[in-house]
Coordinates of C-alpha atoms in Angstrom, one line a residue:
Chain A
X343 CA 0.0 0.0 0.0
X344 CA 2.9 2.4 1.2
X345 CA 4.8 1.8 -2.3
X346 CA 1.4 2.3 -4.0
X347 CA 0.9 5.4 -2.3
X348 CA 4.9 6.5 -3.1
X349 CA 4.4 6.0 -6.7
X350 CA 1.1 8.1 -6.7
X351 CA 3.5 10.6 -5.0
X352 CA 5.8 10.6 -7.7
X353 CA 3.6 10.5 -10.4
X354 CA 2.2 14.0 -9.0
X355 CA 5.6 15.6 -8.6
X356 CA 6.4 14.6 -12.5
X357 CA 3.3 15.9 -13.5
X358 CA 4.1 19.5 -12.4
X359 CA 7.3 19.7 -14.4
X360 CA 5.4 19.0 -17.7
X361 CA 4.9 21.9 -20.0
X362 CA 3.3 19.4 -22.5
X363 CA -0.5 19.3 -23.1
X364 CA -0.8 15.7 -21.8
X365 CA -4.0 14.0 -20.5
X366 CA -4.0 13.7 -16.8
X367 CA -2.7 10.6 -15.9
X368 CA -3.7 10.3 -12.4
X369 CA -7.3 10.0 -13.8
X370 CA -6.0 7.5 -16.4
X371 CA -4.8 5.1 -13.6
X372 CA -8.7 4.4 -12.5
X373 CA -10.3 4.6 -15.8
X374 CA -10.2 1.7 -18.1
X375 CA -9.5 2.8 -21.7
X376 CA -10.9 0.8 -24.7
X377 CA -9.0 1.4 -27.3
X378 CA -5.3 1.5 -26.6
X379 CA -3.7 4.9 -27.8
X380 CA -0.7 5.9 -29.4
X381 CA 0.2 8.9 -27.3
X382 CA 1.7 9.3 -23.9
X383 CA -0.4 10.7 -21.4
X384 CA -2.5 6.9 -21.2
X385 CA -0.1 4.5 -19.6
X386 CA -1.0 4.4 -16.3
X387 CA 1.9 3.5 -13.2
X388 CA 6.0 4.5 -14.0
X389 CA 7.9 2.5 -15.3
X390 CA 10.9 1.2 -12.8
X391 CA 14.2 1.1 -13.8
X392 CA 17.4 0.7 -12.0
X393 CA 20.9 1.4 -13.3
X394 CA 24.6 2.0 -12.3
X395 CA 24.9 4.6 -14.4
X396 CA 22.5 6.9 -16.1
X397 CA 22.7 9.2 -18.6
X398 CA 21.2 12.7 -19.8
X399 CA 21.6 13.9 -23.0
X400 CA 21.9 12.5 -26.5
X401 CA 24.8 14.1 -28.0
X402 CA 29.0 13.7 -28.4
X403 CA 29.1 13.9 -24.9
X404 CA 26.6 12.2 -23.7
X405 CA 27.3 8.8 -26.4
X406 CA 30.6 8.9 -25.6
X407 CA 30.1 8.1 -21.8
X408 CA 27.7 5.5 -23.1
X409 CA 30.2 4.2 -25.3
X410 CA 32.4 3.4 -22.5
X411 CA 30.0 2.9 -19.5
X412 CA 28.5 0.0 -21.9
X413 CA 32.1 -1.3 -22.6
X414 CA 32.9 -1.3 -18.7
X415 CA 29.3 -3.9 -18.6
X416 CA 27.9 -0.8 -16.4
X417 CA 24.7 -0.8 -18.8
X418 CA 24.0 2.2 -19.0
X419 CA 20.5 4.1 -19.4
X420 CA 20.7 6.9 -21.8
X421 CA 17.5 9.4 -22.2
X422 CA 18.0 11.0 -25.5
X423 CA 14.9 13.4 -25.2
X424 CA 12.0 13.8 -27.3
X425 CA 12.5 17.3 -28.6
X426 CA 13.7 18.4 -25.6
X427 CA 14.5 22.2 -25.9
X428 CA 12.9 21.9 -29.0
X429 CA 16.2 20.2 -30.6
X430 CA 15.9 16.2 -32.1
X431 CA 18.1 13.8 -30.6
X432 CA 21.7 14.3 -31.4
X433 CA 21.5 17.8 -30.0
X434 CA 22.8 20.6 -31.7
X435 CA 24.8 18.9 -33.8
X436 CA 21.9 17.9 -35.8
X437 CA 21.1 21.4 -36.2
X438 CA 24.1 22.0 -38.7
X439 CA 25.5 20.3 -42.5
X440 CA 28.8 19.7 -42.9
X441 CA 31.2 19.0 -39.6
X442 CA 34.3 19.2 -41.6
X443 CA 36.6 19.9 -37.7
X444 CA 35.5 16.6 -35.9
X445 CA 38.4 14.2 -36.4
X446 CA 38.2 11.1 -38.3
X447 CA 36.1 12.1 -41.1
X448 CA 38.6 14.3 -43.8
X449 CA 35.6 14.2 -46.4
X450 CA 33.7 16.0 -43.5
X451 CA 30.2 14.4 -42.2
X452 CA 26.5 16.1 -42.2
X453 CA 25.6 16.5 -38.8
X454 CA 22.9 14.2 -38.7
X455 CA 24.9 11.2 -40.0
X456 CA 27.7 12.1 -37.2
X457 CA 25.1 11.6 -34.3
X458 CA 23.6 8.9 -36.1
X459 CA 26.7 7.1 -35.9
X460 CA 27.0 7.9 -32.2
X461 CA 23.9 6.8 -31.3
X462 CA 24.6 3.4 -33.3
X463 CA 28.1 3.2 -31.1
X464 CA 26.0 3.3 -28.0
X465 CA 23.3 0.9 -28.8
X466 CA 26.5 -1.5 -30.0
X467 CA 27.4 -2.1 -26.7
X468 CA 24.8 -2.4 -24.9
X469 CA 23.4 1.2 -23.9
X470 CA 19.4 0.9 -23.3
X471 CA 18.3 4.3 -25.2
X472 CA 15.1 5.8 -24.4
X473 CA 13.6 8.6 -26.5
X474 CA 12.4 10.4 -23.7
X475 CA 13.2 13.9 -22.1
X476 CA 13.8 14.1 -18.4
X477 CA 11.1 16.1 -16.3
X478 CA 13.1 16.1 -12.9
X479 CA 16.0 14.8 -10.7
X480 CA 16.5 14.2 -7.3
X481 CA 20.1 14.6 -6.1
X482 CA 19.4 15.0 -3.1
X483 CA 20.4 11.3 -2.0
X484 CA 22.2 8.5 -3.7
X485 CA 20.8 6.4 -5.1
X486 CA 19.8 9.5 -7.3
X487 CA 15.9 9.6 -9.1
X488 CA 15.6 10.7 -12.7
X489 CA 12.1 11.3 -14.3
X490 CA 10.3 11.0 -17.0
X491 CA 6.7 11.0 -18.3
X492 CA 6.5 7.3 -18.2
X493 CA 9.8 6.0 -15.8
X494 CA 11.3 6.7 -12.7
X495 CA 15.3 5.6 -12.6
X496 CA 17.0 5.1 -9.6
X497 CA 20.8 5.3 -10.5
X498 CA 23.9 5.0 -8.5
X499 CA 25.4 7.1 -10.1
X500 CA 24.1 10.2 -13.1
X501 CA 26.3 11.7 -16.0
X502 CA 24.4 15.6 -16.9
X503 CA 24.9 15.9 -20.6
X504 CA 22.3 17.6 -22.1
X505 CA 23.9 20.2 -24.0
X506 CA 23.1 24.0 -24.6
X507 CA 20.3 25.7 -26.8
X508 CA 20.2 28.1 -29.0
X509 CA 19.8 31.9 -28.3
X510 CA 17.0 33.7 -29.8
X511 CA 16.8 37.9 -29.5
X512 CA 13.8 39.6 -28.5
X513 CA 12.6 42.6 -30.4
X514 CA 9.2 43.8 -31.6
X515 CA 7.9 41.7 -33.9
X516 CA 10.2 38.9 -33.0
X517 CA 6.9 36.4 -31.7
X518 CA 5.1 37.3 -34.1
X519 CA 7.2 36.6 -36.6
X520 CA 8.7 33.2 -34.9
X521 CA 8.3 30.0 -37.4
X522 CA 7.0 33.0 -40.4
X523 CA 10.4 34.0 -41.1
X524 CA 12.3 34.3 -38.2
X525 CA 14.7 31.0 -36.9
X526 CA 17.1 30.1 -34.7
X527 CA 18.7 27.5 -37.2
X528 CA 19.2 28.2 -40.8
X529 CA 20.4 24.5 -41.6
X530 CA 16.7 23.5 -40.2
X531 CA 14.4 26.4 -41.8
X532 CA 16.7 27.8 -44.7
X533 CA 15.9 25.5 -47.4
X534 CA 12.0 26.2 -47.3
X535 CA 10.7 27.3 -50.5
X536 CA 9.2 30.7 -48.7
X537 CA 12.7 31.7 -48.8
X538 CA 14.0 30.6 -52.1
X539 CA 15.4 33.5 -54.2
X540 CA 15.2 35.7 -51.3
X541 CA 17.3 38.3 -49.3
X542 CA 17.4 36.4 -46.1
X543 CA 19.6 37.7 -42.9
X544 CA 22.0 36.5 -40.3
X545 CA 22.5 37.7 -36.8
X546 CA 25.9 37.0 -35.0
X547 CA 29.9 37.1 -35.0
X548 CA 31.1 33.3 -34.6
X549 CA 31.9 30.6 -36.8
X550 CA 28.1 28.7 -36.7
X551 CA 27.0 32.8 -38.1
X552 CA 29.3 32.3 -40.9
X553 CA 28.5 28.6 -41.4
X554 CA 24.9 29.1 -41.6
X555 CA 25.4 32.8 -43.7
X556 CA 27.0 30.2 -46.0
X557 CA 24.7 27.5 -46.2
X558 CA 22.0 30.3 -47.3
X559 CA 23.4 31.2 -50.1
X560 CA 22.6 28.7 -51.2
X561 CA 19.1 29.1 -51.3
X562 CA 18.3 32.8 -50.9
X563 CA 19.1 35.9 -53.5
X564 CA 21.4 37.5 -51.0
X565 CA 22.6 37.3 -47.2
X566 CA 23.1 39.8 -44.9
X567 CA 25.3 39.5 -41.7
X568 CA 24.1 41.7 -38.9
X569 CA 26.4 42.0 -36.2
X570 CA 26.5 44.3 -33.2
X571 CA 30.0 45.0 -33.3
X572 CA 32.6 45.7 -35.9
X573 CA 34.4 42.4 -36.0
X574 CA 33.8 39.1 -35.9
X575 CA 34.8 36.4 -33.5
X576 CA 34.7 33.4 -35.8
X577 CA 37.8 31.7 -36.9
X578 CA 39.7 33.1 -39.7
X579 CA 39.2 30.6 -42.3
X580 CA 35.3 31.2 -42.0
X581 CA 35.2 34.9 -41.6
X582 CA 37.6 34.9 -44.7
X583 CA 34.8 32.3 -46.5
X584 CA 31.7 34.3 -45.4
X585 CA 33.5 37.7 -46.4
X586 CA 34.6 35.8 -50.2
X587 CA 31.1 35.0 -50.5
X588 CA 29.4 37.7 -53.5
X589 CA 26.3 36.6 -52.2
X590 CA 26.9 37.8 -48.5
X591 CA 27.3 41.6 -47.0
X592 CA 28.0 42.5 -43.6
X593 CA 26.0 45.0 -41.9
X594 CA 28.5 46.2 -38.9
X595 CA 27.9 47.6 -35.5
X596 CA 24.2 47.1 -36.3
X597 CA 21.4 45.4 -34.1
X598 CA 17.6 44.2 -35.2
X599 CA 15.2 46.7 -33.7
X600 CA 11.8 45.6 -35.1
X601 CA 11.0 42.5 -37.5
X602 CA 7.6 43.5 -39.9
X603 CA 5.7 42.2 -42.6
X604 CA 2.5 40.1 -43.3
X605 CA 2.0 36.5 -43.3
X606 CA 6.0 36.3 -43.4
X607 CA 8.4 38.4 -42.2
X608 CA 8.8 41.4 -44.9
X609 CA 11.8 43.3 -43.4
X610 CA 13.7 44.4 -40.1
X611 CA 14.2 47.8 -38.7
X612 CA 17.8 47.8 -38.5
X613 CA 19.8 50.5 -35.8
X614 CA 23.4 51.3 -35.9
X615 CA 24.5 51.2 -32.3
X616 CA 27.4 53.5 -33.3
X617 CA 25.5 56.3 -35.4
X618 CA 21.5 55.6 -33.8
X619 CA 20.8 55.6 -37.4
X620 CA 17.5 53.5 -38.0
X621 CA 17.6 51.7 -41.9
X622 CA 15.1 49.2 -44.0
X623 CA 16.1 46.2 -44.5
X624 CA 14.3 44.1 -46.7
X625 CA 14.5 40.6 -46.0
X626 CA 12.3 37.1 -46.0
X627 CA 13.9 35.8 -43.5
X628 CA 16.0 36.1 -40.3
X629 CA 18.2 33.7 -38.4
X630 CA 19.7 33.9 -35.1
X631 CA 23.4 32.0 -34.5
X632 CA 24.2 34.3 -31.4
X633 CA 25.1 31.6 -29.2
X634 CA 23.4 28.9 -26.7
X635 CA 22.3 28.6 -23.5
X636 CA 23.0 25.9 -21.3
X637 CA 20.0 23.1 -20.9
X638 CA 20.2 23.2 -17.1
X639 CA 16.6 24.2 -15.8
X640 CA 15.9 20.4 -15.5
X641 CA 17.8 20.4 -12.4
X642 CA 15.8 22.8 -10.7
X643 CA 19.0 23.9 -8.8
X644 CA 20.0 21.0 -7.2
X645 CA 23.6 21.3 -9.0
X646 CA 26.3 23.9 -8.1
X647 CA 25.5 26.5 -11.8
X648 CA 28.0 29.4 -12.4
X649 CA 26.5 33.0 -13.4
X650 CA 26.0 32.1 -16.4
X651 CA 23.7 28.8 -15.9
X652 CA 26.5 26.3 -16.7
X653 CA 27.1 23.6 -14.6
X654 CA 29.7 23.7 -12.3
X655 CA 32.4 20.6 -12.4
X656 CA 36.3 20.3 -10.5
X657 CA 38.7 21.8 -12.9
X658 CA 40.7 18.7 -14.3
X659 CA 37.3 16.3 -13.9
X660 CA 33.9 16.6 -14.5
X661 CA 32.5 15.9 -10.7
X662 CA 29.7 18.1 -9.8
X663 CA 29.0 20.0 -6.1
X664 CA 27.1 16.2 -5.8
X665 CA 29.4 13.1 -5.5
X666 CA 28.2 10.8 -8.0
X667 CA 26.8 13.3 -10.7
X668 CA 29.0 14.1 -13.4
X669 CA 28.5 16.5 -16.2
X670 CA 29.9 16.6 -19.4
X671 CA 29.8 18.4 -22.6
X672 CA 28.4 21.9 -24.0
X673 CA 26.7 22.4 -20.4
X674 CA 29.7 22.6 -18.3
X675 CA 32.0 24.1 -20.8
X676 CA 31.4 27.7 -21.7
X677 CA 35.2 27.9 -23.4
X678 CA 35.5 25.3 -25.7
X679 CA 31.9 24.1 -26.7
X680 CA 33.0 21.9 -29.8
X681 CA 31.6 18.3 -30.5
X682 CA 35.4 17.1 -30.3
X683 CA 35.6 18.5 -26.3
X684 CA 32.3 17.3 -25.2
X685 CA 33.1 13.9 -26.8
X686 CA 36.5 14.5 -24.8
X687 CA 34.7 15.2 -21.6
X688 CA 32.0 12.7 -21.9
X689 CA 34.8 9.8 -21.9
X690 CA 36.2 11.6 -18.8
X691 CA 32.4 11.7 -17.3
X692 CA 32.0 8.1 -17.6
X693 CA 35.6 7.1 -16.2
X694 CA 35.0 9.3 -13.4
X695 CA 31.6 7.9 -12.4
X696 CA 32.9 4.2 -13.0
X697 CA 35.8 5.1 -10.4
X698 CA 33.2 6.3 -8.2
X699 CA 31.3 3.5 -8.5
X700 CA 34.2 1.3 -7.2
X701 CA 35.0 3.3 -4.4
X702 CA 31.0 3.4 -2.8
X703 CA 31.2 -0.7 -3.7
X704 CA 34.4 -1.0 -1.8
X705 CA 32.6 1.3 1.1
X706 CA 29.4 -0.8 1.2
X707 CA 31.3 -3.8 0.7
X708 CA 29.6 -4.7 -2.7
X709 CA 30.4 -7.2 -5.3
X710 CA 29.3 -6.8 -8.5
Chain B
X1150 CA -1.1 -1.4 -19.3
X1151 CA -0.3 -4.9 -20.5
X1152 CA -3.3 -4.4 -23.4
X1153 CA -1.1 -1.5 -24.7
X1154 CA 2.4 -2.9 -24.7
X1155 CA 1.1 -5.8 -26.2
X1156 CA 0.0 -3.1 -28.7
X1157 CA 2.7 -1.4 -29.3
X1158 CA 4.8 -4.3 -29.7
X1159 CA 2.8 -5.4 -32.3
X1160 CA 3.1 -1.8 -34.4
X1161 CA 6.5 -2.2 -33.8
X1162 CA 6.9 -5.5 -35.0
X1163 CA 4.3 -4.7 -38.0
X1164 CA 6.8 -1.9 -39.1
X1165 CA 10.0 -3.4 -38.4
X1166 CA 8.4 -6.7 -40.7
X1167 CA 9.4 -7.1 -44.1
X1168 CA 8.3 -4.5 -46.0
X1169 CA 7.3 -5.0 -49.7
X1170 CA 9.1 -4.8 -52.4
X1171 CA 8.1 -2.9 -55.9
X1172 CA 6.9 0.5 -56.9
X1173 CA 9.3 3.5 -55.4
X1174 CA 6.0 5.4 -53.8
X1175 CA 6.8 3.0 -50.3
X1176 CA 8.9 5.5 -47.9
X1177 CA 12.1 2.7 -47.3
X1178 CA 10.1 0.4 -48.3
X1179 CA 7.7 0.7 -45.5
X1180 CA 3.7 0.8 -46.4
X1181 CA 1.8 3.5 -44.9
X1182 CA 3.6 6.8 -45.8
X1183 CA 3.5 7.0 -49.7
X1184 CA 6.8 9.1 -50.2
X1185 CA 6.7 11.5 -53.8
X1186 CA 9.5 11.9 -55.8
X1187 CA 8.4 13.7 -58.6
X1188 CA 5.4 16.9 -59.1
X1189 CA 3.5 14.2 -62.2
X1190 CA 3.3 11.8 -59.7
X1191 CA 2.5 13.9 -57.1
X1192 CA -0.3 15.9 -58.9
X1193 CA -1.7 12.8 -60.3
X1194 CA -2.2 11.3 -56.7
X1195 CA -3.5 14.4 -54.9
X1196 CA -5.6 14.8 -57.9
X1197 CA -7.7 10.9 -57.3
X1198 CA -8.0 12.1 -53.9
X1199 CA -9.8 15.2 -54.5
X1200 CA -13.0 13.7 -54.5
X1201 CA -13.0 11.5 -51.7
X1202 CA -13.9 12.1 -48.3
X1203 CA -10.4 10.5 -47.2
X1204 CA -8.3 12.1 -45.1
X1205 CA -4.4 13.1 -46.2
X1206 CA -1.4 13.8 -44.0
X1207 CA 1.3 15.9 -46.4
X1208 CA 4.4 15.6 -44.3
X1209 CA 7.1 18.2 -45.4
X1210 CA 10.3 17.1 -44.7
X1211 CA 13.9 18.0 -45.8
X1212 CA 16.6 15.1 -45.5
X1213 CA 18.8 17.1 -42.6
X1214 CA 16.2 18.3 -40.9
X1215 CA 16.5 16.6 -37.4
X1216 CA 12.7 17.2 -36.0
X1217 CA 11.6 15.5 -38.8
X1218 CA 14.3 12.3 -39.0
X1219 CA 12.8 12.5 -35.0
X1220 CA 9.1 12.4 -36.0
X1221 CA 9.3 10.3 -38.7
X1222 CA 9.1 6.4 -36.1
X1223 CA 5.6 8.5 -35.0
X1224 CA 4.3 9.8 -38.5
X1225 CA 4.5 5.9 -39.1
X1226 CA 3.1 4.5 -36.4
X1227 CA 0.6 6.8 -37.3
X1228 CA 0.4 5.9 -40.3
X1229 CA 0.1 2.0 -39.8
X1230 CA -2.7 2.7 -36.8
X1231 CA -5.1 5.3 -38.9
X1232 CA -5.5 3.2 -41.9
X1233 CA -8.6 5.3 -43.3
X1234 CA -6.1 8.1 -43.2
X1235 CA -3.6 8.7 -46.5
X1236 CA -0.1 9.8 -45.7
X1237 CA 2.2 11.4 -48.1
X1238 CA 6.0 12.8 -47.8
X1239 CA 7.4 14.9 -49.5
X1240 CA 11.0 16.2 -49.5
X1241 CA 10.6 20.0 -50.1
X1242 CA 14.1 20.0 -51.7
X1243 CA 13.0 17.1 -54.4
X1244 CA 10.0 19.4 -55.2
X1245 CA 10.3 22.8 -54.1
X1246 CA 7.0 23.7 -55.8
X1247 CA 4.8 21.7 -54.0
X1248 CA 6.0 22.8 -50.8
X1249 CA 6.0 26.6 -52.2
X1250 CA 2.1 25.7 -52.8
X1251 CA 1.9 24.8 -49.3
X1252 CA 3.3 27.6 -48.1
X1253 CA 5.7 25.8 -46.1
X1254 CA 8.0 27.8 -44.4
X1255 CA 9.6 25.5 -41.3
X1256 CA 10.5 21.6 -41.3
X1257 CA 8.4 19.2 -40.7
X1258 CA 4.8 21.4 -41.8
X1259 CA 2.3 18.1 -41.6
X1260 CA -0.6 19.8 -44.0
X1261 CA -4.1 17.9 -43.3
X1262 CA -6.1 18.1 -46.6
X1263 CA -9.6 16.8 -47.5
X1264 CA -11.5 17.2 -50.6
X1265 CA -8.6 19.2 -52.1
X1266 CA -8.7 21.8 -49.5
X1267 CA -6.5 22.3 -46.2
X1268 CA -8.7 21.7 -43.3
X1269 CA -5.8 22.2 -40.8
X1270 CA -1.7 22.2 -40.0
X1271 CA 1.0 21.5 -37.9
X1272 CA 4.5 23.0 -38.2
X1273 CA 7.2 21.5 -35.7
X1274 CA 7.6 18.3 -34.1
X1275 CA 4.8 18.3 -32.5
X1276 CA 3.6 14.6 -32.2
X1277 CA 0.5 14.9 -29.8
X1278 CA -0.7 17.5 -31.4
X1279 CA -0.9 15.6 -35.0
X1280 CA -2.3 13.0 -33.6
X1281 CA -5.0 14.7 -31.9
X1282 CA -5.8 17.3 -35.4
X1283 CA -5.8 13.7 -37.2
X1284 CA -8.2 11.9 -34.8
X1285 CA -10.0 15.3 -35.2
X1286 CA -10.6 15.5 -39.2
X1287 CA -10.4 11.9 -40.1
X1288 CA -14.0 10.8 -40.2

């Protein structure tokens, strides 16, 4: 009765984390259903797991701790997320074409086949993938909880790799016009007919700004850079590619003030923050590459974030302010942020928690 | 809960069966989502349709588009469980004027059409939300 009562208790706490339109399920578990559906919302109790290690996230980082978790026979959970943050699984690097800088592949590799291959990897050695996004954690004991819709995991020990998202601006117009025009990922949204043959614009300074300004030539008439300052940060060989490019022009020192038009975005308000001089712009489209955030609202603060939401992990390691959570990847590295270092870090994550793991079964005088 | 595992083990089985082989309309060679590769084709098929009372599913896709590789294990299982509905993909790279017909402006745009006309759409991943327009318009 107690453990009935527990689970009831745990179903409620998910339930509150959900921003999803879902049916409610505590009024599922005491109706009988007739026809079985497809979606979540109608199963009725969680499902139980238990695992040594369990993993968050669905990118570099987070396939590469499976990759060795599952080879150390620690089986591994791994929840890739079902458009959590509103990215597929494989994180951001499915958000991008060609990954000509991750080693191993001198032809370069679409972004999507990279994390295919990953994902593949994992599942080779054993790692149990669920397409699921996590709701909430519990840290604040060991064995630690993680949620989802349908499961509660208890884990001895949790590997945080769920990445970053991308940045999007705020400016009149800008909800209006989100999904009409306006993206956060050019790879995703450029090559939709509304924007063939049109002038289309990019807002940033870094090398995924002059990847995606690129990849748009492609498709529209003409690309224009806006940047709020008057140089970029992106590497040489890509501001030197974006600059080559006929089809792109650089608007300097300039930000987006208002986004108009009808059914689609017509054109931006643009204001040089230099000179306060407002200009037209006429565009079909407008993409954000400013930058990510890091995916760490999950936690609900029960791990040690810097100022700028990132987790927190020991210089050197990537241990957490809780022994036995590790973190690896784009959300505990602000510097770096490159598929290469959060595969680099995930290996690290899943070394780390597999040393911990045979220090607390030396403690408790476990065998495995 | 058993009833429905036992169910969805058996859609998963269903789509992970052999899949027949032949004409080049079966998306990898799965039935249930009719993929087009060509506007004739295309124009000819939406064109029979016109006059029934079925229900379509257009899902717009684009090869390296990640919500959509994501959604597509859902559109199928869709697809397989609403038999009186018709779903068709297309890749709006392959034909660039259908989907500029469709106004589609973000990948995956799942158009609902009936008679000819659009009677409602979905743009984004959105799986529960597909479902429930499709359970919605399909009688």
């Amino acid at each position: 009765m107690n453990q009935t009562r527990n689970r009831l208790k745990s179903l409620f706490r998910a339930r509150n984390f959900l921003g999803l339109a879902t049916t409610s399920i505590v009024a599922a578990s005491f109706s009988t259903t007739a026809t079985p559906k497809l979606a979540t919302g109608s199963f009725t109790a969680m499902e139980e797991l238990n695992t040594r290690v369990c993993i968050i996230g669905s990118g570099p980082a987070a396939h590469t701790a499976a990759i060795y978790a599952s080879r150390a026979e620690l089986k591994p959970i791994l929840f890739e997320g079902w458009m959590a943050n509103d990215i597929a699984p494989g994180g951001q690097l499915t958000t991008t074409t060609d990954v000509e800088n991750f080693p191993g592949f001198p032809e370069g590799i679409m972004g999507g086949d990279l994390t295919e291959k990953f994902r593949a990897q994992s599942v080779r050695f054993g790692t149990q993938v669920y397409t699921e996004t996590v709701t909430k954690v519990n840290f604040s004991k060991a064995p630690f909880e993680i949620f989802t819709d349908s499961k509660r995991v208890v884990a001895d020990s949790v590997i945080v790799a769920t990445g970053a998202v991308a940045k999007k601006l705020n400016f009149a117009g800008s909800d209006t016009f989100w999904n009409r025009g306006i993206s956060a990922c050019a790879v995703c949204d450029g090559a939709a007919p509304i924007f063939r043959e049109k002038p289309l614009a990019v807002i940033g300074g870094g090398d995924s700004a002059m990847e995606e300004a690129n990849f748009l030539t492609k498709y529209g008439s003409k690309v224009y850079i806006i940047h709020r300052r008057d140089s970029f940060r992106a590497s040489k060989i890509m501001q030197s590619r974006a600059l080559s490019n006929p089809k792109i022009e650089v608007i300097w020192n300039s930000a987006v003030e208002e986004a108009y038009g009808e059914r689609v975005v017509g054109g931006l308000r643009v204001k040089n923050v230099v000179t306060g001089e407002v200009s037209d712009l006429k565009v079909n489209g407008l993409f954000f590459a400013i930058g990510h955030e890091p995916a760490t609202r999950f936690l609900d603060g029960q791990l040690e974030l810097d100022s700028d939401g990132y987790v927190v992990t020991t210089p050197g390691t990537t241990k957490t302010s809780v022994r036995g959570v590790f973190a690896a990847g784009d959300v505990q590295d602000k510097k770096y942020r490159q598929a290469i270092t959060a595969a680099g870090t995930g290996c690290m994550a899943a070394l780390d928690a597999e040393h911990y793991l045979q220090e607390i079964g030396a403690q408790e005088g476990k065998s495995d | 809960m058993g009833a429905v595992l036992s169910y969805m083990g058996s859609i998963l089985s269903y789509l992970f069966g052999a899949s027949p082989a032949g004409e080049d309309s079966a998306v990898d060679g799965q039935p249930g989502v009719t993929a087009f590769h060509s506007s004739a084709r295309w124009q000819l098929h939406f064109n029979s349709i016109k006059n029934t009372t079925q229900l379509m599913v257009i899902d717009f896709a684009a090869s390296w588009c990640g919500p959509c590789k994501a959604m597509e294990p859902a559109v199928h299982a869709m697809a397989a469980k609403f038999t009186d509905v018709e779903f068709a993909k297309i890749d709006v790279d392959e034909l660039p004027d259908v989907a500029q017909e469709f106004g589609v402006q973000a990948m995956p745009t799942f158009v609902l059409v009936k008679k000819g006309n659009e009677v409602d759409r979905i743009v984004g991943a959105q799986k529960e939300e597909l479902q429930r327009k499709i359970e919605k318009h399909r009688r």
